[in-house]
Amino acid sequence: EVQLVESGGDLVKPGGSLRLSCAASGFPFSSYHMNWVRQAPGKGLEWVSSISNSRNYINYADSVKGRFTISRDDAKNSLYLQMNSLRAEDTAIYYCARVPGTRAFDLWGRGTLVTVSS
Amino acid sequence: QSALTQPRSVSGSPGQSVSVSCTETSSDVGGYSYVSWYQHHPGKAPKLMIYDVSKRPSGVPDRFSGSKSGNTASLTISGLQAEDEADYYCCSYAGSVVFGGGTKLTVL
């Protein structure tokens, strides 16, 4: 089955760190650009970060630049998001999403919840 | 920096047609060609409904269509069904990625 499954979400204190994972299956993971998108409680979708299939292109939203790091392990069919210096405003459901040749997210996971609170 | 503005809510009765607008406010008009639309039922994975302004992925009913005029893109849903009730987001993917604020569609 073609799917993305996120994990690693948890309750963490402000200033803390967390590493999210996204396991891909059913498609050639190494061929696709991958992204993280989040949704804060009661808010809309917000793009967080992207990594190209070759790892040559990595981008971050201004709101997370310098604090979050995206990476991928094609041998493990996995995408990661290392989140440091977490803030209350980082509280959200984090989704991983696939981008094929078109500029659109054609496959999403169901998300993992990150809560930043003391 | 681009911003995409959507109405907060729209509604329609079963069988009717509704449209959701998405207006870009940016000097970079040329970058607004890669518009996509997503359907999101809370608790589920978002689903791609339209990409490249008007293209429909395999499996998406032809009741869903997309268009663009100037700086405003639109998603039109014809023959409304109860299962269409969801949040809908537009997205511009050009250089940076920007989502609209989302529109809640209520099927009356």
PDB file of N, CA, C and O in Angstrom, chain B residues 14 39-41 44 47 49 61 63-64 77 79-88 105-107:
ATOM      1  N   PRO B  14     -27.275  19.916  -0.951  1.00  0.00           N
ATOM      2  CA  PRO B  14     -26.935  18.773  -1.822  1.00  0.00           C
ATOM      3  C   PRO B  14     -27.429  19.000  -3.244  1.00  0.00           C
ATOM      4  O   PRO B  14     -28.549  19.461  -3.464  1.00  0.00           O
ATOM      5  N   GLN B  39      -8.434  18.897   0.103  1.00  0.00           N
ATOM      6  CA  GLN B  39      -9.594  18.638   0.942  1.00  0.00           C
ATOM      7  C   GLN B  39      -9.083  18.018   2.232  1.00  0.00           C
ATOM      8  O   GLN B  39      -8.272  17.089   2.206  1.00  0.00           O
ATOM      9  N   HIS B  40      -9.581  18.522   3.366  1.00  0.00           N
ATOM     10  CA  HIS B  40      -9.121  18.007   4.642  1.00  0.00           C
ATOM     11  C   HIS B  40     -10.287  17.755   5.578  1.00  0.00           C
ATOM     12  O   HIS B  40     -10.959  18.691   6.018  1.00  0.00           O
ATOM     13  N   HIS B  41     -10.517  16.473   5.831  1.00  0.00           N
ATOM     14  CA  HIS B  41     -11.455  16.098   6.880  1.00  0.00           C
ATOM     15  C   HIS B  41     -10.663  15.985   8.170  1.00  0.00           C
ATOM     16  O   HIS B  41      -9.637  15.277   8.208  1.00  0.00           O
ATOM     17  N   LYS B  44      -7.995  13.250   9.484  1.00  0.00           N
ATOM     18  CA  LYS B  44      -7.544  12.437   8.354  1.00  0.00           C
ATOM     19  C   LYS B  44      -6.418  13.142   7.603  1.00  0.00           C
ATOM     20  O   LYS B  44      -6.111  14.307   7.863  1.00  0.00           O
ATOM     21  N   LYS B  47      -6.071  15.641   1.265  1.00  0.00           N
ATOM     22  CA  LYS B  47      -6.136  14.980  -0.038  1.00  0.00           C
ATOM     23  C   LYS B  47      -6.025  15.995  -1.164  1.00  0.00           C
ATOM     24  O   LYS B  47      -6.734  17.016  -1.153  1.00  0.00           O
ATOM     25  N   MET B  49      -6.835  17.594  -4.510  1.00  0.00           N
ATOM     26  CA  MET B  49      -8.016  17.586  -5.361  1.00  0.00           C
ATOM     27  C   MET B  49      -7.751  18.193  -6.749  1.00  0.00           C
ATOM     28  O   MET B  49      -8.308  17.749  -7.743  1.00  0.00           O
ATOM     29  N   PRO B  61     -13.251  12.892  -8.333  1.00  0.00           N
ATOM     30  CA  PRO B  61     -14.443  13.015  -9.193  1.00  0.00           C
ATOM     31  C   PRO B  61     -14.416  14.280 -10.039  1.00  0.00           C
ATOM     32  O   PRO B  61     -13.883  15.306  -9.619  1.00  0.00           O
ATOM     33  N   ARG B  63     -16.623  16.209 -10.519  1.00  0.00           N
ATOM     34  CA  ARG B  63     -17.432  17.274  -9.909  1.00  0.00           C
ATOM     35  C   ARG B  63     -16.539  18.405  -9.392  1.00  0.00           C
ATOM     36  O   ARG B  63     -17.012  19.512  -9.140  1.00  0.00           O
ATOM     37  N   PHE B  64     -15.269  18.100  -9.199  1.00  0.00           N
ATOM     38  CA  PHE B  64     -14.310  19.078  -8.702  1.00  0.00           C
ATOM     39  C   PHE B  64     -13.538  19.670  -9.884  1.00  0.00           C
ATOM     40  O   PHE B  64     -12.988  18.936 -10.709  1.00  0.00           O
ATOM     41  N   ILE B  77     -17.146  23.042  -6.865  1.00  0.00           N
ATOM     42  CA  ILE B  77     -17.672  21.702  -6.611  1.00  0.00           C
ATOM     43  C   ILE B  77     -19.114  21.692  -7.073  1.00  0.00           C
ATOM     44  O   ILE B  77     -19.941  22.458  -6.560  1.00  0.00           O
ATOM     45  N   GLY B  79     -22.746  19.465  -8.018  1.00  0.00           N
ATOM     46  CA  GLY B  79     -23.458  18.297  -7.506  1.00  0.00           C
ATOM     47  C   GLY B  79     -23.036  17.962  -6.082  1.00  0.00           C
ATOM     48  O   GLY B  79     -22.672  16.823  -5.786  1.00  0.00           O
ATOM     49  N   LEU B  80     -23.101  18.953  -5.198  1.00  0.00           N
ATOM     50  CA  LEU B  80     -22.643  18.787  -3.818  1.00  0.00           C
ATOM     51  C   LEU B  80     -23.175  17.519  -3.178  1.00  0.00           C
ATOM     52  O   LEU B  80     -24.365  17.180  -3.319  1.00  0.00           O
ATOM     53  N   GLN B  81     -22.281  16.844  -2.442  1.00  0.00           N
ATOM     54  CA  GLN B  81     -22.670  15.661  -1.694  1.00  0.00           C
ATOM     55  C   GLN B  81     -22.271  15.851  -0.235  1.00  0.00           C
ATOM     56  O   GLN B  81     -21.358  16.620   0.080  1.00  0.00           O
ATOM     57  N   ALA B  82     -22.928  15.112   0.642  1.00  0.00           N
ATOM     58  CA  ALA B  82     -22.676  15.252   2.074  1.00  0.00           C
ATOM     59  C   ALA B  82     -21.201  15.039   2.417  1.00  0.00           C
ATOM     60  O   ALA B  82     -20.642  15.741   3.265  1.00  0.00           O
ATOM     61  N   GLU B  83     -20.560  14.110   1.722  1.00  0.00           N
ATOM     62  CA  GLU B  83     -19.157  13.801   2.039  1.00  0.00           C
ATOM     63  C   GLU B  83     -18.191  14.887   1.581  1.00  0.00           C
ATOM     64  O   GLU B  83     -16.999  14.839   1.893  1.00  0.00           O
ATOM     65  N   ASP B  84     -18.691  15.890   0.844  1.00  0.00           N
ATOM     66  CA  ASP B  84     -17.836  17.003   0.438  1.00  0.00           C
ATOM     67  C   ASP B  84     -17.605  17.984   1.590  1.00  0.00           C
ATOM     68  O   ASP B  84     -16.737  18.863   1.493  1.00  0.00           O
ATOM     69  N   GLU B  85     -18.402  17.841   2.654  1.00  0.00           N
ATOM     70  CA  GLU B  85     -18.230  18.742   3.798  1.00  0.00           C
ATOM     71  C   GLU B  85     -16.851  18.527   4.411  1.00  0.00           C
ATOM     72  O   GLU B  85     -16.528  17.430   4.879  1.00  0.00           O
ATOM     73  N   ALA B  86     -16.034  19.567   4.374  1.00  0.00           N
ATOM     74  CA  ALA B  86     -14.642  19.469   4.812  1.00  0.00           C
ATOM     75  C   ALA B  86     -14.023  20.867   4.767  1.00  0.00           C
ATOM     76  O   ALA B  86     -14.676  21.837   4.391  1.00  0.00           O
ATOM     77  N   ASP B  87     -12.771  20.935   5.158  1.00  0.00           N
ATOM     78  CA  ASP B  87     -11.993  22.168   4.994  1.00  0.00           C
ATOM     79  C   ASP B  87     -11.239  22.069   3.672  1.00  0.00           C
ATOM     80  O   ASP B  87     -10.720  21.006   3.312  1.00  0.00           O
ATOM     81  N   TYR B  88     -11.162  23.183   2.951  1.00  0.00           N
ATOM     82  CA  TYR B  88     -10.465  23.222   1.669  1.00  0.00           C
ATOM     83  C   TYR B  88      -9.380  24.297   1.713  1.00  0.00           C
ATOM     84  O   TYR B  88      -9.633  25.425   2.146  1.00  0.00           O
ATOM     85  N   LEU B 105     -16.347  24.169   4.198  1.00  0.00           N
ATOM     86  CA  LEU B 105     -17.532  23.936   3.379  1.00  0.00           C
ATOM     87  C   LEU B 105     -18.566  23.160   4.186  1.00  0.00           C
ATOM     88  O   LEU B 105     -18.282  22.076   4.692  1.00  0.00           O
ATOM     89  N   THR B 106     -19.738  23.745   4.299  1.00  0.00           N
ATOM     90  CA  THR B 106     -20.851  23.091   4.986  1.00  0.00           C
ATOM     91  C   THR B 106     -21.896  22.698   3.956  1.00  0.00           C
ATOM     92  O   THR B 106     -22.323  23.523   3.146  1.00  0.00           O
ATOM     93  N   VAL B 107     -22.291  21.437   3.985  1.00  0.00           N
ATOM     94  CA  VAL B 107     -23.371  20.955   3.121  1.00  0.00           C
ATOM     95  C   VAL B 107     -24.647  20.950   3.952  1.00  0.00           C
ATOM     96  O   VAL B 107     -24.765  20.208   4.935  1.00  0.00           O
TER      97      VAL B 107
END
